[in-house]
mmCIF file of C-alpha atoms in Angstrom:
data_model
loop_
_atom_site.group_PDB
_atom_site.id
_atom_site.type_symbol
_atom_site.label_atom_id
_atom_site.label_comp_id
_atom_site.label_asym_id
_atom_site.label_seq_id
_atom_site.Cartn_x
_atom_site.Cartn_y
_atom_site.Cartn_z
ATOM 1 C CA MET A 41 0.000 0.000 0.000
ATOM 2 C CA THR A 42 1.054 3.613 -0.475
ATOM 3 C CA ASP A 43 1.586 5.835 2.559
ATOM 4 C CA ASP A 44 -0.927 8.333 1.154
ATOM 5 C CA ALA A 45 -4.044 7.361 -0.765
ATOM 6 C CA VAL A 46 -4.172 8.968 -4.207
ATOM 7 C CA GLN A 47 -6.586 9.231 -7.099
ATOM 8 C CA ILE A 48 -5.416 9.538 -10.705
ATOM 9 C CA ILE A 49 -7.763 11.420 -13.018
ATOM 10 C CA ALA A 50 -7.406 11.601 -16.805
ATOM 11 C CA ARG A 51 -9.712 13.575 -19.104
ATOM 12 C CA GLY A 52 -9.907 13.604 -22.872
ATOM 13 C CA PRO A 53 -11.927 12.595 -25.964
ATOM 14 C CA ARG A 54 -13.780 9.294 -25.869
ATOM 15 C CA ALA A 55 -11.589 7.540 -28.440
ATOM 16 C CA VAL A 56 -8.422 8.490 -26.569
ATOM 17 C CA ALA A 57 -9.831 7.569 -23.132
ATOM 18 C CA GLU A 58 -10.997 4.168 -24.402
ATOM 19 C CA ALA A 59 -7.610 3.513 -26.017
ATOM 20 C CA ALA A 60 -5.897 4.371 -22.729
ATOM 21 C CA ALA A 61 -8.269 2.061 -20.846
ATOM 22 C CA ASP A 62 -7.398 -0.759 -23.264
ATOM 23 C CA ALA A 63 -3.707 -0.089 -22.614
ATOM 24 C CA ILE A 64 -4.267 -0.348 -18.864
ATOM 25 C CA ASP A 65 -6.062 -3.681 -19.345
ATOM 26 C CA ALA A 66 -3.216 -5.008 -21.497
ATOM 27 C CA ASP A 67 -0.478 -4.064 -18.996
ATOM 28 C CA VAL A 68 0.359 -7.086 -16.817
ATOM 29 C CA ARG A 69 1.668 -4.760 -14.097
ATOM 30 C CA LEU A 70 -1.812 -3.278 -13.752
ATOM 31 C CA GLU A 71 -3.920 -6.458 -13.687
ATOM 32 C CA GLY A 72 -5.239 -5.618 -10.221
ATOM 33 C CA ALA A 73 -5.659 -1.882 -10.747
ATOM 34 C CA THR A 74 -9.087 -0.408 -10.034
ATOM 35 C CA TYR A 75 -10.350 2.238 -12.427
ATOM 36 C CA SER A 76 -13.531 3.425 -14.099
ATOM 37 C CA ILE A 77 -14.267 5.286 -17.314
ATOM 38 C CA LEU A 78 -17.312 7.458 -17.898
ATOM 39 C CA GLU A 79 -18.656 10.321 -19.976
ATOM 40 C CA GLU A 80 -18.225 13.607 -18.114
ATOM 41 C CA ASP A 81 -19.349 16.172 -20.721
ATOM 42 C CA GLU A 82 -21.385 14.906 -23.676
ATOM 43 C CA ASP A 83 -21.511 18.265 -25.450
ATOM 44 C CA HIS A 84 -17.723 18.623 -25.520
ATOM 45 C CA ASP A 85 -16.772 14.920 -25.854
ATOM 46 C CA VAL A 86 -14.980 14.814 -22.508
ATOM 47 C CA TRP A 87 -14.485 11.363 -20.999
ATOM 48 C CA ARG A 88 -12.876 10.698 -17.653
ATOM 49 C CA ILE A 89 -10.803 7.872 -16.220
ATOM 50 C CA ASP A 90 -10.659 7.608 -12.421
ATOM 51 C CA ALA A 91 -8.027 5.252 -11.022
ATOM 52 C CA PHE A 92 -7.385 4.352 -7.389
ATOM 53 C CA PRO A 93 -3.920 2.751 -7.136
ATOM 54 C CA THR A 94 -3.001 0.819 -4.002
ATOM 55 C CA SER A 95 0.784 0.652 -4.454
ATOM 56 C CA GLN A 96 3.602 2.798 -5.772
ATOM 57 C CA GLU A 97 4.023 0.327 -8.639
ATOM 58 C CA GLU A 98 0.415 0.896 -9.690
ATOM 59 C CA ILE A 99 0.852 4.681 -9.421
ATOM 60 C CA ASP A 100 3.956 4.593 -11.615
ATOM 61 C CA GLY A 101 2.378 2.190 -14.099
ATOM 62 C CA LEU A 102 -0.863 4.152 -14.452
ATOM 63 C CA VAL A 103 0.909 7.490 -14.814
ATOM 64 C CA ALA A 104 3.229 5.988 -17.439
ATOM 65 C CA ARG A 105 0.370 4.415 -19.427
ATOM 66 C CA LEU A 106 -1.865 7.478 -19.340
ATOM 67 C CA GLY A 107 1.089 9.722 -20.137
ATOM 68 C CA GLU A 108 1.454 7.965 -23.506
ATOM 69 C CA TYR A 109 -1.663 9.815 -24.689
ATOM 70 C CA PRO A 110 -0.931 13.559 -25.182
ATOM 71 C CA ASP A 111 -4.633 14.339 -25.583
ATOM 72 C CA LEU A 112 -5.331 13.208 -22.020
ATOM 73 C CA ARG A 113 -4.997 15.692 -19.160
ATOM 74 C CA VAL A 114 -3.675 13.632 -16.251
ATOM 75 C CA VAL A 115 -3.568 14.725 -12.622
ATOM 76 C CA VAL A 116 -2.636 12.845 -9.455
ATOM 77 C CA GLU A 117 -4.484 14.003 -6.359
ATOM 78 C CA LYS A 118 -3.802 13.073 -2.751
ATOM 79 C CA LEU A 119 -6.963 11.952 -0.995
ATOM 80 C CA ALA A 120 -7.730 13.590 2.311
ATOM 81 C CA ASP A 121 -7.133 11.635 5.497
ATOM 82 C CA ALA A 122 -10.802 10.908 5.986
ATOM 83 C CA ASP A 123 -13.401 8.330 5.102
ATOM 84 C CA TRP A 124 -13.579 9.737 1.579
ATOM 85 C CA LEU A 125 -15.378 6.687 0.230
ATOM 86 C CA ALA A 126 -18.191 6.959 2.757
ATOM 87 C CA MET A 127 -18.386 10.700 2.099
ATOM 88 C CA SER A 128 -18.722 10.148 -1.632
ATOM 89 C CA LEU A 129 -21.333 7.426 -1.175
ATOM 90 C CA SER A 130 -23.454 9.736 0.968
ATOM 91 C CA GLY A 131 -24.150 11.774 -2.143
ATOM 92 C CA LEU A 132 -25.034 8.843 -4.401
ATOM 93 C CA PRO A 133 -28.718 8.509 -5.250
ATOM 94 C CA PRO A 134 -30.541 5.169 -5.095
ATOM 95 C CA VAL A 135 -30.450 3.046 -8.242
ATOM 96 C CA ARG A 136 -33.362 1.302 -9.971
ATOM 97 C CA ALA A 137 -32.481 -1.650 -12.219
ATOM 98 C CA GLY A 138 -35.550 -3.560 -13.313
ATOM 99 C CA ARG A 139 -37.232 -4.922 -10.197
ATOM 100 C CA PHE A 140 -34.188 -4.093 -8.057
ATOM 101 C CA PHE A 141 -33.778 -0.935 -5.988
ATOM 102 C CA ILE A 142 -30.292 -0.427 -4.517
ATOM 103 C CA PHE A 143 -29.801 2.088 -1.746
ATOM 104 C CA GLY A 144 -27.512 3.001 1.138
ATOM 105 C CA ALA A 145 -28.278 3.771 4.763
ATOM 106 C CA HIS A 146 -28.752 7.477 3.925
ATOM 107 C CA ASP A 147 -31.706 6.561 1.649
ATOM 108 C CA LYS A 148 -33.329 3.901 3.805
ATOM 109 C CA GLY A 149 -36.658 5.724 3.916
ATOM 110 C CA ARG A 150 -36.909 6.070 0.127
ATOM 111 C CA ALA A 151 -37.224 2.376 -0.748
ATOM 112 C CA PRO A 152 -40.445 1.622 -2.696
ATOM 113 C CA THR A 153 -42.821 -1.119 -1.621
ATOM 114 C CA ASN A 154 -43.125 -2.779 -5.032
ATOM 115 C CA THR A 155 -39.429 -3.515 -5.687
ATOM 116 C CA VAL A 156 -36.748 -5.910 -4.437
ATOM 117 C CA ASN A 157 -34.955 -3.511 -2.118
ATOM 118 C CA LEU A 158 -31.243 -4.129 -1.535
ATOM 119 C CA ARG A 159 -29.402 -2.098 1.054
ATOM 120 C CA ILE A 160 -25.735 -2.138 0.058
ATOM 121 C CA GLU A 161 -23.007 -0.570 2.170
ATOM 122 C CA ALA A 162 -19.651 -0.408 0.418
ATOM 123 C CA GLY A 163 -17.171 0.209 3.237
ATOM 124 C CA ALA A 164 -13.802 -0.569 1.639
ATOM 125 C CA ALA A 165 -15.245 -2.803 -1.080
ATOM 126 C CA PHE A 166 -15.870 -2.055 -4.752
ATOM 127 C CA GLY A 167 -19.342 -2.165 -6.242
ATOM 128 C CA THR A 168 -22.243 -0.265 -4.703
ATOM 129 C CA GLY A 169 -24.642 -1.013 -7.536
ATOM 130 C CA HIS A 170 -24.255 2.466 -9.027
ATOM 131 C CA HIS A 171 -21.651 1.467 -11.594
ATOM 132 C CA GLY A 172 -22.857 0.821 -15.141
ATOM 133 C CA THR A 173 -21.447 -2.713 -15.099
ATOM 134 C CA THR A 174 -23.433 -3.744 -12.017
ATOM 135 C CA VAL A 175 -26.598 -2.070 -13.285
ATOM 136 C CA GLY A 176 -26.188 -3.905 -16.598
ATOM 137 C CA CYS A 177 -25.907 -7.244 -14.774
ATOM 138 C CA LEU A 178 -29.029 -6.534 -12.732
ATOM 139 C CA ILE A 179 -31.026 -5.483 -15.805
ATOM 140 C CA ALA A 180 -29.971 -8.679 -17.585
ATOM 141 C CA TYR A 181 -30.831 -10.783 -14.538
ATOM 142 C CA ASP A 182 -34.207 -9.099 -14.125
ATOM 143 C CA ALA A 183 -35.102 -9.990 -17.729
ATOM 144 C CA LEU A 184 -34.073 -13.623 -17.208
ATOM 145 C CA LEU A 185 -36.205 -13.885 -14.068
ATOM 146 C CA LYS A 186 -39.321 -13.175 -16.123
ATOM 147 C CA ALA A 187 -38.934 -16.611 -17.721
ATOM 148 C CA ARG A 188 -37.196 -18.808 -15.130
ATOM 149 C CA ARG A 189 -35.592 -19.157 -11.696
ATOM 150 C CA PHE A 190 -32.062 -20.303 -10.898
ATOM 151 C CA LYS A 191 -31.354 -22.881 -8.174
ATOM 152 C CA ARG A 192 -27.578 -22.342 -8.041
ATOM 153 C CA VAL A 193 -25.870 -19.007 -8.722
ATOM 154 C CA LEU A 194 -22.166 -18.109 -8.570
ATOM 155 C CA ASP A 195 -20.918 -14.512 -8.393
ATOM 156 C CA VAL A 196 -17.243 -14.239 -9.402
ATOM 157 C CA GLY A 197 -15.672 -10.995 -8.180
ATOM 158 C CA ALA A 198 -18.564 -10.256 -5.857
ATOM 159 C CA GLY A 199 -17.310 -6.954 -4.389
ATOM 160 C CA THR A 200 -20.054 -5.794 -2.039
ATOM 161 C CA GLY A 201 -22.098 -8.887 -2.885
ATOM 162 C CA VAL A 202 -24.984 -7.124 -4.615
ATOM 163 C CA LEU A 203 -25.424 -9.691 -7.416
ATOM 164 C CA ALA A 204 -25.350 -12.805 -5.224
ATOM 165 C CA ILE A 205 -27.629 -11.056 -2.744
ATOM 166 C CA ALA A 206 -30.039 -10.139 -5.565
ATOM 167 C CA ALA A 207 -30.134 -13.823 -6.550
ATOM 168 C CA ALA A 208 -30.762 -14.987 -2.985
ATOM 169 C CA ARG A 209 -33.510 -12.415 -2.512
ATOM 170 C CA THR A 210 -35.317 -13.628 -5.652
ATOM 171 C CA GLY A 211 -35.529 -17.279 -4.721
ATOM 172 C CA THR A 212 -32.108 -18.810 -5.385
ATOM 173 C CA PRO A 213 -31.453 -21.301 -2.557
ATOM 174 C CA ILE A 214 -27.697 -21.581 -3.242
ATOM 175 C CA ALA A 215 -25.893 -18.305 -3.971
ATOM 176 C CA VAL A 216 -22.097 -18.250 -3.664
ATOM 177 C CA GLY A 217 -19.829 -15.239 -4.174
ATOM 178 C CA THR A 218 -16.048 -15.017 -4.412
ATOM 179 C CA ASP A 219 -13.567 -12.172 -4.325
ATOM 180 C CA ILE A 220 -9.785 -11.819 -4.261
ATOM 181 C CA ASP A 221 -10.056 -8.990 -1.711
ATOM 182 C CA LYS A 222 -10.542 -10.102 1.907
ATOM 183 C CA PRO A 223 -12.285 -6.891 3.093
ATOM 184 C CA SER A 224 -14.762 -7.264 0.231
ATOM 185 C CA VAL A 225 -15.625 -10.801 1.352
ATOM 186 C CA ARG A 226 -16.296 -9.553 4.875
ATOM 187 C CA ILE A 227 -18.380 -6.593 3.682
ATOM 188 C CA ALA A 228 -20.375 -8.777 1.271
ATOM 189 C CA GLY A 229 -21.213 -11.085 4.168
ATOM 190 C CA GLU A 230 -22.342 -8.119 6.241
ATOM 191 C CA ASN A 231 -24.528 -6.911 3.376
ATOM 192 C CA ALA A 232 -26.090 -10.371 3.092
ATOM 193 C CA LYS A 233 -27.060 -10.174 6.757
ATOM 194 C CA LEU A 234 -28.445 -6.659 6.308
ATOM 195 C CA ASN A 235 -30.667 -7.978 3.534
ATOM 196 C CA GLN A 236 -31.540 -11.267 5.246
ATOM 197 C CA ALA A 237 -30.177 -13.054 2.196
ATOM 198 C CA GLY A 238 -28.799 -16.572 2.275
ATOM 199 C CA ALA A 239 -25.727 -15.817 0.176
ATOM 200 C CA ARG A 240 -22.274 -17.122 1.152
ATOM 201 C CA PHE A 241 -19.018 -15.376 0.262
ATOM 202 C CA VAL A 242 -15.500 -16.811 0.178
ATOM 203 C CA TYR A 243 -12.012 -15.417 -0.368
ATOM 204 C CA ALA A 244 -10.815 -17.045 -3.579
ATOM 205 C CA SER A 245 -9.017 -16.408 -6.843
ATOM 206 C CA GLY A 246 -10.676 -18.149 -9.749
ATOM 207 C CA LEU A 247 -13.159 -20.987 -9.357
ATOM 208 C CA GLY A 248 -11.016 -23.601 -7.649
ATOM 209 C CA HIS A 249 -12.093 -22.991 -4.040
ATOM 210 C CA ARG A 250 -13.751 -26.013 -2.406
ATOM 211 C CA ALA A 251 -16.801 -23.938 -1.417
ATOM 212 C CA VAL A 252 -17.273 -23.107 -5.120
ATOM 213 C CA ARG A 253 -16.622 -26.610 -6.455
ATOM 214 C CA VAL A 254 -18.876 -28.395 -3.982
ATOM 215 C CA GLN A 255 -21.959 -26.491 -5.185
ATOM 216 C CA ALA A 256 -21.199 -26.829 -8.902
ATOM 217 C CA PRO A 257 -22.525 -27.031 -11.535
ATOM 218 C CA TYR A 258 -24.362 -23.700 -11.468
ATOM 219 C CA ASP A 259 -27.385 -22.585 -13.429
ATOM 220 C CA LEU A 260 -26.060 -19.022 -13.665
ATOM 221 C CA VAL A 261 -22.652 -17.397 -13.209
ATOM 222 C CA PHE A 262 -22.143 -13.664 -12.774
ATOM 223 C CA ALA A 263 -18.628 -12.434 -13.564
ATOM 224 C CA ASN A 264 -18.424 -8.665 -13.187
ATOM 225 C CA ILE A 265 -14.664 -8.253 -13.284
ATOM 226 C CA LEU A 266 -12.353 -6.990 -16.080
ATOM 227 C CA ALA A 267 -11.847 -8.092 -19.668
ATOM 228 C CA PRO A 268 -8.466 -9.896 -19.231
ATOM 229 C CA PRO A 269 -9.626 -12.143 -16.355
ATOM 230 C CA LEU A 270 -12.943 -12.740 -18.144
ATOM 231 C CA VAL A 271 -10.990 -14.139 -21.080
ATOM 232 C CA ALA A 272 -8.678 -16.137 -18.811
ATOM 233 C CA LEU A 273 -11.624 -17.687 -16.934
ATOM 234 C CA ALA A 274 -13.679 -18.658 -19.998
ATOM 235 C CA GLN A 275 -12.963 -22.392 -19.731
ATOM 236 C CA ASP A 276 -13.416 -22.431 -15.934
ATOM 237 C CA ILE A 277 -16.758 -20.628 -16.194
ATOM 238 C CA LYS A 278 -17.892 -23.112 -18.834
ATOM 239 C CA GLY A 279 -16.908 -25.966 -16.529
ATOM 240 C CA ALA A 280 -18.836 -24.424 -13.637
ATOM 241 C CA LEU A 281 -22.101 -24.203 -15.623
ATOM 242 C CA VAL A 282 -24.704 -26.820 -16.435
ATOM 243 C CA PRO A 283 -25.372 -27.329 -20.170
ATOM 244 C CA GLY A 284 -27.764 -24.552 -21.107
ATOM 245 C CA GLY A 285 -26.565 -22.488 -18.138
ATOM 246 C CA ILE A 286 -26.261 -18.715 -18.331
ATOM 247 C CA ALA A 287 -23.180 -16.509 -17.901
ATOM 248 C CA ILE A 288 -23.651 -12.772 -17.337
ATOM 249 C CA LEU A 289 -20.305 -11.105 -17.998
ATOM 250 C CA SER A 290 -19.444 -7.483 -17.314
ATOM 251 C CA GLY A 291 -16.661 -5.184 -16.229
ATOM 252 C CA LEU A 292 -15.642 -4.762 -19.861
ATOM 253 C CA LEU A 293 -15.712 -1.764 -22.148
ATOM 254 C CA ARG A 294 -17.733 -1.820 -25.353
ATOM 255 C CA THR A 295 -14.436 -1.806 -27.226
ATOM 256 C CA GLN A 296 -13.503 -5.087 -25.503
ATOM 257 C CA GLU A 297 -16.684 -6.991 -26.414
ATOM 258 C CA ARG A 298 -15.217 -8.668 -29.508
ATOM 259 C CA ARG A 299 -12.244 -10.045 -27.596
ATOM 260 C CA VAL A 300 -14.359 -11.435 -24.742
ATOM 261 C CA LEU A 301 -17.036 -12.832 -27.071
ATOM 262 C CA ALA A 302 -14.410 -14.623 -29.152
ATOM 263 C CA ALA A 303 -13.054 -16.384 -26.056
ATOM 264 C CA TYR A 304 -16.500 -17.668 -25.071
ATOM 265 C CA ARG A 305 -17.812 -18.478 -28.540
ATOM 266 C CA SER A 306 -14.747 -20.641 -29.118
ATOM 267 C CA ARG A 307 -15.925 -22.670 -26.123
ATOM 268 C CA GLY A 308 -19.435 -23.131 -27.397
ATOM 269 C CA PHE A 309 -21.242 -20.189 -25.805
ATOM 270 C CA ARG A 310 -24.004 -18.383 -27.678
ATOM 271 C CA LEU A 311 -24.743 -14.677 -27.232
ATOM 272 C CA MET A 312 -28.289 -14.026 -25.992
ATOM 273 C CA ARG A 313 -28.134 -10.326 -25.295
ATOM 274 C CA ARG A 314 -25.786 -7.382 -24.838
ATOM 275 C CA ILE A 315 -26.523 -4.380 -22.624
ATOM 276 C CA HIS A 316 -24.659 -1.064 -22.895
ATOM 277 C CA ARG A 317 -24.419 1.484 -20.068
ATOM 278 C CA ASP A 318 -22.220 4.472 -20.857
ATOM 279 C CA ALA A 319 -18.928 3.000 -22.123
ATOM 280 C CA TRP A 320 -19.539 -0.356 -20.437
ATOM 281 C CA ALA A 321 -21.038 -3.599 -21.702
ATOM 282 C CA ALA A 322 -22.738 -6.609 -20.151
ATOM 283 C CA LEU A 323 -23.022 -9.841 -22.131
ATOM 284 C CA VAL A 324 -25.568 -12.592 -21.539
ATOM 285 C CA LEU A 325 -24.306 -15.929 -22.878
ATOM 286 C CA VAL A 326 -25.714 -19.467 -22.958
ATOM 287 C CA ARG A 327 -23.463 -22.483 -22.560
ATOM 288 C CA ALA A 328 -23.951 -25.189 -25.184
#
């Protein structure tokens, strides 16, 4: 970890920002780096990359990668010694995604009575439900629920646990989530208790953990991570699914769809649907 928490911000045209994001994804030194990309000013074609490095190596790598694009304005800002994440979340509005309504403690009184209400507290974990990738997964899942239910659901890269919790709250008896970040696993478990959801979360990289294998095969797998690990896990996700099972993949940019789709189609998956939110994509695939 760095002594001082920093945020790296880069602004520029969409094409340049997306190219820089692809470069970050392709850099093996930055495989674990957390960043987002979004449209900041539609009228002036200003897109923004926000990165939150957790080591000096990530800081150096991100600054070097972003610095390769002269049309990006890059700044590194020191974050104040305060609970900046909680402060930022306090200003986030609730999110509606199909039948799901995601809110924090500050909006507890605003939850409707005709939705599946999920109270999600982020703490130090990634994924409050506000990000376009998570919303895309929930919209895709909501559409699937109109035709069927899923007995066994796996959430790879669970973050705060919102997707596994959504599954448990809509009738899935076995919902398992994994994450490579120990605080996220703890926070996801706390969120499951807050929502009285029977979802279990484990600290694991990939799908080899005993708690994951013992419940396989799954009817549905969420994988809301990044494009490179989505490609790397294609065979493992296929192996974790029943024939005819569904994979909802996200965490990838629209520009990365072709690469991810190629990895899964080569393993017999068929594309059912794609959902776009801002620069992000969610893919709904069926295993042969």
